[in-house]
């Protein structure tokens, strides 16, 4: 059985085909992500209208390429999963309309998938031994959440960001250091060149229930202003201090959540989970086993949507073709 997954929640067009195997083992047989980074680069951030138009152009091309790679045709598909939310409305609409068209024309069952559930289950896709229940740290450009994944479709919120997401904290700091959008990965690469830093940033709000990165952002802005004259010389050290401060905040909350929930398995997912220093720090936690998706499944991709759709399809789910998009769709509302 083959299931197609489509993600157009933000600025990447991701499409993948998954093949269901025996005993819960499924394989991604083809996957492609068309990145729009160059398109948005001159604007310093994602321009929603441009992103949506680019999805419209990319979708048929990426689909054709992916089906060819999988050596199947549309008639071989048992179901189509598409990101229904959360994300940029215009971008979601492109993916959902495209998927509806395919489903209607070929009479293929359609499933509207939650992008965050996709991120959470990406850890399971790449680590089939990761069983429910587990704790999930979702760290992306738009989301920073700690969630208890009780079972497929049943999620409980433990903590969420009250302002910036971890990815935004990386990207905004990178911007202040002069990196072009999206600066997170570039800041991380520079940070990893240093083994330490003489700069001290304040601890991110620890007493708060959720995450808050706005105080850190202000401290970073002040520090960069202070060091402006010698910025080139201290850039790597500053990047290192910023990365450490963000990782410290994530680790602190994760440890607290592990203690409070007593869970022994931790999944770390979303774009920021591609951060090597974060992976190293959390892997060292001895309170739990830690699972990451492979790097290409940490950032937005179609494979995680195909996998989530397959699991739900196997549970007997089918969605109506009237399906609308949900730009805001908290994971706990799925339960
Ligand atoms: O999950 P994702 O691809 O898209 C959203 O759903 O938001 O996450 C993108 C975010 C961006 O903020 C990007 O800067 C960040 O993930 N990111 C990283 C790294 N790779 C991607 N942040 C820090 N270190 C990285 N290596
Ligand atoms: Zn994402």
CSV table of C-alpha atoms and ligand atoms in Angstrom, one decimal:
chain,number,residue,atom,x,y,z
A,1,UNK,CA,0.0,0.0,0.0
A,2,UNK,CA,1.3,3.5,-0.9
A,3,UNK,CA,0.3,6.8,0.7
A,4,UNK,CA,1.2,10.2,-0.6
A,5,UNK,CA,2.1,13.1,1.8
A,6,UNK,CA,2.1,16.8,0.9
A,7,UNK,CA,3.3,19.7,3.1
A,8,UNK,CA,2.9,23.3,2.1
A,9,UNK,CA,2.6,24.9,5.6
A,10,UNK,CA,5.2,27.5,5.1
A,11,UNK,CA,7.9,28.1,2.5
A,12,UNK,CA,8.9,24.5,1.5
A,13,UNK,CA,7.0,22.3,-0.9
A,14,UNK,CA,7.4,18.8,0.5
A,15,UNK,CA,6.0,15.6,-1.1
A,16,UNK,CA,6.8,12.0,-0.2
A,17,UNK,CA,5.5,8.5,-0.9
A,18,UNK,CA,5.4,5.9,1.9
A,19,UNK,CA,5.0,2.2,1.5
A,20,UNK,CA,3.3,0.3,4.3
A,21,UNK,CA,5.2,-2.8,5.3
A,22,UNK,CA,4.5,-5.7,7.7
A,23,UNK,CA,4.6,-5.3,11.5
A,24,UNK,CA,4.3,-1.5,11.6
A,25,UNK,CA,7.4,-1.1,9.4
A,26,UNK,CA,6.9,1.4,6.6
A,27,UNK,CA,9.4,2.8,4.2
A,28,UNK,CA,9.7,6.2,2.5
A,29,UNK,CA,10.2,5.2,-1.1
A,30,UNK,CA,10.6,8.7,-2.5
A,31,UNK,CA,10.7,12.2,-1.1
A,32,UNK,CA,11.5,15.7,-2.3
A,33,UNK,CA,11.5,19.1,-0.8
A,34,UNK,CA,11.6,22.2,-3.0
A,35,UNK,CA,13.0,25.1,-0.9
A,36,UNK,CA,12.0,28.7,-1.4
A,37,UNK,CA,14.9,30.2,0.6
A,38,UNK,CA,16.3,32.1,-2.5
A,39,UNK,CA,12.9,33.5,-3.3
A,40,UNK,CA,12.4,35.1,0.2
A,41,UNK,CA,16.1,36.0,0.8
A,42,UNK,CA,15.8,39.6,-0.5
A,43,UNK,CA,12.9,40.3,1.9
A,44,UNK,CA,14.5,39.0,5.1
A,45,UNK,CA,11.6,36.6,5.8
A,46,UNK,CA,8.8,34.6,4.2
A,47,UNK,CA,6.4,36.7,2.1
A,48,UNK,CA,3.1,34.7,2.3
A,49,UNK,CA,1.8,35.7,-1.2
A,50,UNK,CA,5.0,34.8,-2.9
A,51,UNK,CA,5.2,31.5,-1.0
A,52,UNK,CA,1.7,30.5,-2.0
A,53,UNK,CA,2.3,31.3,-5.6
A,54,UNK,CA,5.5,29.4,-5.6
A,55,UNK,CA,3.7,26.3,-4.1
A,56,UNK,CA,1.2,26.5,-6.9
A,57,UNK,CA,4.0,26.3,-9.4
A,58,UNK,CA,6.0,23.7,-7.6
A,59,UNK,CA,3.3,21.2,-6.5
A,60,UNK,CA,2.8,19.5,-9.9
A,61,UNK,CA,6.5,19.4,-10.6
A,62,UNK,CA,7.5,18.0,-7.2
A,63,UNK,CA,4.6,15.4,-7.5
A,64,UNK,CA,5.7,14.2,-10.9
A,65,UNK,CA,9.3,13.9,-9.8
A,66,UNK,CA,8.4,12.0,-6.6
A,67,UNK,CA,6.0,9.5,-8.3
A,68,UNK,CA,8.7,8.9,-10.9
A,69,UNK,CA,11.3,8.2,-8.2
A,70,UNK,CA,8.8,5.9,-6.4
A,71,UNK,CA,8.2,4.1,-9.7
A,72,UNK,CA,4.4,4.4,-9.2
A,73,UNK,CA,1.5,6.3,-10.7
A,74,UNK,CA,-1.4,8.1,-9.0
A,75,UNK,CA,-3.6,5.0,-9.4
A,76,UNK,CA,-1.3,3.1,-7.1
A,77,UNK,CA,-2.1,5.4,-4.2
A,78,UNK,CA,-4.4,4.1,-1.4
A,79,UNK,CA,-4.6,7.5,0.3
A,80,UNK,CA,-3.4,11.1,0.2
A,81,UNK,CA,-2.4,13.0,3.3
A,82,UNK,CA,-2.0,16.8,3.2
A,83,UNK,CA,-1.1,19.4,5.8
A,84,UNK,CA,-4.4,21.1,6.8
A,85,UNK,CA,-2.7,23.4,9.5
A,86,UNK,CA,-1.2,25.1,11.3
A,87,UNK,CA,0.6,27.3,8.9
A,88,UNK,CA,0.3,30.2,6.5
A,89,UNK,CA,-3.3,30.2,5.2
A,90,UNK,CA,-2.5,30.9,1.6
A,91,UNK,CA,0.2,28.2,1.5
A,92,UNK,CA,-2.0,25.7,3.2
A,93,UNK,CA,-4.8,26.4,0.7
A,94,UNK,CA,-2.5,25.6,-2.2
A,95,UNK,CA,-1.6,22.2,-0.8
A,96,UNK,CA,-5.1,21.3,0.3
A,97,UNK,CA,-6.7,22.4,-3.0
A,98,UNK,CA,-4.1,20.4,-5.0
A,99,UNK,CA,-4.6,17.3,-2.9
A,100,UNK,CA,-8.4,17.7,-3.1
A,101,UNK,CA,-8.1,17.9,-6.9
A,102,UNK,CA,-6.0,14.6,-7.0
A,103,UNK,CA,-8.4,12.9,-4.6
A,104,UNK,CA,-11.5,13.9,-6.5
A,105,UNK,CA,-10.1,13.1,-10.0
A,106,UNK,CA,-8.8,9.7,-9.0
A,107,UNK,CA,-11.2,8.8,-6.3
A,108,UNK,CA,-8.5,8.5,-3.7
A,109,UNK,CA,-9.3,8.9,0.1
A,110,UNK,CA,-8.0,12.2,1.5
A,111,UNK,CA,-6.7,12.9,5.0
A,112,UNK,CA,-6.1,16.4,6.4
A,113,UNK,CA,-3.0,16.2,8.7
A,114,UNK,CA,-1.8,18.4,11.5
A,115,UNK,CA,1.7,19.7,10.7
A,116,UNK,CA,2.8,19.5,14.4
A,117,UNK,CA,1.6,15.9,14.7
A,118,UNK,CA,3.7,15.2,11.6
A,119,UNK,CA,6.7,16.7,13.3
A,120,UNK,CA,6.1,14.6,16.5
A,121,UNK,CA,5.6,11.4,14.5
A,122,UNK,CA,8.7,12.0,12.3
A,123,UNK,CA,10.7,10.8,15.3
A,124,UNK,CA,8.7,7.5,15.2
A,125,UNK,CA,9.1,7.2,11.4
A,126,UNK,CA,12.9,7.2,11.8
A,127,UNK,CA,12.9,5.2,15.1
A,128,UNK,CA,10.2,2.6,14.9
A,129,UNK,CA,11.1,1.4,18.4
A,130,UNK,CA,9.8,4.7,19.9
A,131,UNK,CA,6.5,3.6,21.4
A,132,UNK,CA,3.7,5.6,23.0
A,133,UNK,CA,3.5,7.2,25.5
A,134,UNK,CA,6.5,9.6,25.1
A,135,UNK,CA,7.4,13.2,25.8
A,136,UNK,CA,7.9,15.4,22.7
A,137,UNK,CA,9.8,18.6,22.4
A,138,UNK,CA,8.7,20.3,19.2
A,139,UNK,CA,11.0,23.1,18.3
A,140,UNK,CA,10.5,24.8,14.9
A,141,UNK,CA,10.2,28.3,13.4
A,142,UNK,CA,6.7,28.8,14.6
A,143,UNK,CA,6.3,26.4,17.5
A,144,UNK,CA,8.1,25.6,20.8
A,145,UNK,CA,6.1,23.0,22.7
A,146,UNK,CA,6.5,20.2,25.1
A,147,UNK,CA,3.8,17.6,24.6
A,148,UNK,CA,2.8,14.2,26.0
A,149,UNK,CA,2.1,11.9,23.1
A,150,UNK,CA,-0.3,9.4,24.8
A,151,UNK,CA,-1.1,7.6,21.6
A,152,UNK,CA,-1.8,8.3,17.9
A,153,UNK,CA,-4.1,11.3,17.9
A,154,UNK,CA,-4.0,11.9,21.7
A,155,UNK,CA,-1.7,14.7,22.8
A,156,UNK,CA,-1.5,16.7,26.0
A,157,UNK,CA,0.2,20.1,26.2
A,158,UNK,CA,2.8,20.5,29.0
A,159,UNK,CA,4.4,23.8,28.0
A,160,UNK,CA,4.3,26.2,25.1
A,161,UNK,CA,6.1,29.4,24.1
A,162,UNK,CA,4.4,32.6,25.2
A,163,UNK,CA,6.2,34.7,22.7
A,164,UNK,CA,9.0,33.7,20.2
A,165,UNK,CA,9.5,30.1,19.1
A,166,UNK,CA,13.0,28.6,19.5
A,167,UNK,CA,13.6,28.8,15.7
A,168,UNK,CA,12.5,32.5,15.8
A,169,UNK,CA,15.0,33.1,18.6
A,170,UNK,CA,17.7,31.6,16.5
A,171,UNK,CA,16.7,33.5,13.3
A,172,UNK,CA,16.2,36.9,15.0
A,173,UNK,CA,19.5,36.7,16.8
A,174,UNK,CA,21.2,35.6,13.5
A,175,UNK,CA,19.6,38.7,11.9
A,176,UNK,CA,21.1,40.9,14.6
A,177,UNK,CA,24.5,39.3,13.9
A,178,UNK,CA,24.1,40.2,10.2
A,179,UNK,CA,23.2,36.8,8.8
A,180,UNK,CA,20.7,36.7,5.9
A,181,UNK,CA,17.3,34.9,6.5
A,182,UNK,CA,16.9,32.2,7.7
A,183,UNK,CA,19.9,32.7,9.9
A,184,UNK,CA,19.4,29.9,12.4
A,185,UNK,CA,21.5,27.2,10.8
A,186,UNK,CA,24.3,29.7,9.9
A,187,UNK,CA,24.4,31.0,13.5
A,188,UNK,CA,24.6,27.4,14.7
A,189,UNK,CA,27.5,26.6,12.3
A,190,UNK,CA,29.4,29.7,13.5
A,191,UNK,CA,28.6,28.9,17.2
A,192,UNK,CA,30.1,25.4,16.8
A,193,UNK,CA,33.4,26.9,15.8
A,194,UNK,CA,33.9,28.0,19.4
A,195,UNK,CA,34.2,25.6,22.4
A,196,UNK,CA,33.3,28.3,24.9
A,197,UNK,CA,32.3,32.0,25.2
A,198,UNK,CA,33.3,34.8,27.6
A,199,UNK,CA,29.8,36.4,27.1
A,200,UNK,CA,27.1,35.7,29.6
A,201,UNK,CA,23.5,36.0,28.6
A,202,UNK,CA,20.7,36.0,31.2
A,203,UNK,CA,18.9,32.7,31.9
A,204,UNK,CA,15.7,32.5,29.9
A,205,UNK,CA,12.6,33.0,32.2
A,206,UNK,CA,12.7,29.9,34.3
A,207,UNK,CA,9.8,30.4,36.7
A,208,UNK,CA,7.3,30.9,33.8
A,209,UNK,CA,4.9,28.1,33.0
A,210,UNK,CA,5.7,28.3,29.2
A,211,UNK,CA,8.8,29.3,27.3
A,212,UNK,CA,9.7,32.9,26.8
A,213,UNK,CA,12.5,34.1,24.6
A,214,UNK,CA,11.7,37.8,24.4
A,215,UNK,CA,14.0,38.8,27.3
A,216,UNK,CA,16.8,36.9,25.7
A,217,UNK,CA,16.3,38.7,22.5
A,218,UNK,CA,16.5,42.1,24.2
A,219,UNK,CA,19.7,41.0,26.1
A,220,UNK,CA,21.2,39.8,22.8
A,221,UNK,CA,20.3,43.1,21.0
A,222,UNK,CA,21.9,45.1,23.8
A,223,UNK,CA,25.0,43.0,23.9
A,224,UNK,CA,25.5,43.2,20.1
A,225,UNK,CA,25.1,47.0,20.3
A,226,UNK,CA,27.7,47.1,23.0
A,227,UNK,CA,30.2,45.0,21.0
A,228,UNK,CA,29.4,46.7,17.7
A,229,UNK,CA,32.9,48.1,17.3
A,230,UNK,CA,34.6,44.7,17.5
A,231,UNK,CA,31.7,42.6,16.2
A,232,UNK,CA,33.7,40.8,13.6
A,233,UNK,CA,36.2,39.6,16.2
A,234,UNK,CA,33.6,38.4,18.7
A,235,UNK,CA,30.9,37.2,16.4
A,236,UNK,CA,31.6,33.4,16.8
A,237,UNK,CA,31.7,33.8,20.6
A,238,UNK,CA,28.5,35.7,20.6
A,239,UNK,CA,26.8,33.1,18.4
A,240,UNK,CA,28.1,30.4,20.8
A,241,UNK,CA,26.6,32.3,23.9
A,242,UNK,CA,23.3,32.7,22.1
A,243,UNK,CA,23.1,29.0,21.1
A,244,UNK,CA,23.9,28.0,24.6
A,245,UNK,CA,21.3,30.2,26.1
A,246,UNK,CA,18.5,28.8,23.8
A,247,UNK,CA,19.6,25.2,24.5
A,248,UNK,CA,19.8,25.9,28.3
A,249,UNK,CA,16.2,27.1,28.2
A,250,UNK,CA,15.0,24.0,26.3
A,251,UNK,CA,17.0,21.6,28.4
A,252,UNK,CA,15.7,23.1,31.6
A,253,UNK,CA,12.1,22.8,30.6
A,254,UNK,CA,12.5,19.3,29.2
A,255,UNK,CA,14.2,18.0,32.4
A,256,UNK,CA,11.3,19.5,34.5
A,257,UNK,CA,8.7,17.9,32.2
A,258,UNK,CA,10.4,14.5,32.4
A,259,UNK,CA,10.4,14.7,36.2
A,260,UNK,CA,6.8,15.8,36.4
A,261,UNK,CA,5.5,13.2,33.9
A,262,UNK,CA,7.8,10.3,34.8
A,263,UNK,CA,8.1,9.5,31.1
A,264,UNK,CA,11.2,7.7,30.0
A,265,UNK,CA,11.2,8.4,26.3
A,266,UNK,CA,11.8,11.8,24.7
A,267,UNK,CA,11.3,12.7,21.0
A,268,UNK,CA,12.9,16.0,19.8
A,269,UNK,CA,11.5,17.2,16.5
A,270,UNK,CA,11.0,20.3,14.3
A,271,UNK,CA,13.6,22.4,12.4
A,272,UNK,CA,15.6,23.4,15.5
A,273,UNK,CA,16.1,19.6,16.3
A,274,UNK,CA,18.6,19.7,13.4
A,275,UNK,CA,20.8,21.7,15.7
A,276,UNK,CA,23.9,19.5,16.5
A,277,UNK,CA,24.6,21.2,19.9
A,278,UNK,CA,21.0,20.6,21.0
A,279,UNK,CA,21.2,17.0,19.9
A,280,UNK,CA,24.4,16.5,21.8
A,281,UNK,CA,23.1,18.1,25.0
A,282,UNK,CA,19.8,16.2,25.0
A,283,UNK,CA,21.3,12.9,24.1
A,284,UNK,CA,23.4,13.2,27.3
A,285,UNK,CA,20.2,13.3,29.5
A,286,UNK,CA,20.3,10.1,31.5
A,287,UNK,CA,16.7,10.3,32.7
A,288,UNK,CA,15.4,9.0,29.4
A,289,UNK,CA,16.1,7.5,26.0
A,290,UNK,CA,16.2,10.3,23.3
A,291,UNK,CA,15.0,10.0,19.7
A,292,UNK,CA,15.5,12.4,16.8
A,293,UNK,CA,14.2,12.2,13.3
A,294,UNK,CA,17.0,12.1,10.7
A,295,UNK,CA,18.2,15.6,9.8
A,296,UNK,CA,16.1,15.9,6.7
A,297,UNK,CA,13.0,15.0,8.7
A,298,UNK,CA,13.7,17.5,11.4
A,299,UNK,CA,12.9,20.4,9.1
A,300,UNK,CA,9.7,20.6,7.1
A,301,UNK,CA,9.1,17.7,4.8
A,302,UNK,CA,6.5,15.6,3.1
A,303,UNK,CA,7.6,12.2,4.6
A,304,UNK,CA,6.3,13.1,8.1
A,305,UNK,CA,2.9,13.9,6.6
A,306,UNK,CA,2.8,10.7,4.6
A,307,UNK,CA,3.7,8.7,7.7
A,308,UNK,CA,1.0,10.4,9.8
A,309,UNK,CA,-1.6,9.9,7.1
A,310,UNK,CA,-0.6,6.2,6.7
A,311,UNK,CA,-1.1,5.6,10.5
A,312,UNK,CA,-4.4,7.4,10.5
A,313,UNK,CA,-5.6,5.7,7.3
A,314,UNK,CA,-4.7,2.3,8.8
A,315,UNK,CA,-6.9,3.3,11.8
A,316,UNK,CA,-9.8,3.6,9.4
A,317,UNK,CA,-9.8,7.4,9.1
A,318,UNK,CA,-11.1,9.1,5.9
A,319,UNK,CA,-11.9,12.9,5.6
A,320,UNK,CA,-14.5,14.7,3.7
A,321,UNK,CA,-13.5,16.5,0.5
A,322,UNK,CA,-15.0,19.7,2.0
A,323,UNK,CA,-12.0,19.9,4.3
A,324,UNK,CA,-11.0,23.5,5.1
A,325,UNK,CA,-7.6,24.8,6.2
A,326,UNK,CA,-6.8,25.8,9.8
A,327,UNK,CA,-4.0,28.3,10.1
A,328,UNK,CA,-4.3,27.9,13.9
A,329,UNK,CA,-4.7,24.3,15.0
A,330,UNK,CA,-3.1,23.4,18.4
A,331,UNK,CA,-2.2,19.8,18.7
A,332,UNK,CA,-4.1,19.2,21.9
A,333,UNK,CA,-7.3,20.0,20.1
A,334,UNK,CA,-6.9,16.8,18.1
A,335,UNK,CA,-7.6,14.7,21.2
B,1,LIG,O1,10.2,22.9,11.2
B,1,LIG,P1,10.7,24.0,10.3
B,1,LIG,O2,11.5,23.5,9.1
B,1,LIG,O3,9.6,25.0,9.8
B,1,LIG,C1,8.5,25.4,10.7
B,1,LIG,O4,7.5,24.6,10.7
B,1,LIG,O5,8.7,26.4,11.3
B,1,LIG,O6,11.7,24.9,11.2
B,1,LIG,C2,12.4,26.0,10.7
B,1,LIG,C3,13.2,26.6,11.8
B,1,LIG,C4,13.9,27.9,11.4
B,1,LIG,O7,13.6,28.9,12.4
B,1,LIG,C5,15.4,27.6,11.3
B,1,LIG,O8,16.2,28.6,11.5
B,1,LIG,C6,15.5,26.5,12.4
B,1,LIG,O9,14.3,25.8,12.2
B,1,LIG,N1,16.6,25.7,12.2
B,1,LIG,C7,17.7,25.7,13.0
B,1,LIG,C8,18.6,24.7,12.5
B,1,LIG,N2,18.1,24.2,11.3
B,1,LIG,C9,16.9,24.8,11.2
B,1,LIG,N3,17.9,26.4,14.1
B,1,LIG,C10,19.1,26.1,14.8
B,1,LIG,N4,20.0,25.3,14.3
B,1,LIG,C11,19.9,24.6,13.2
B,1,LIG,N5,20.8,23.7,12.8
B,2,LIG,ZN1,7.4,22.7,10.7
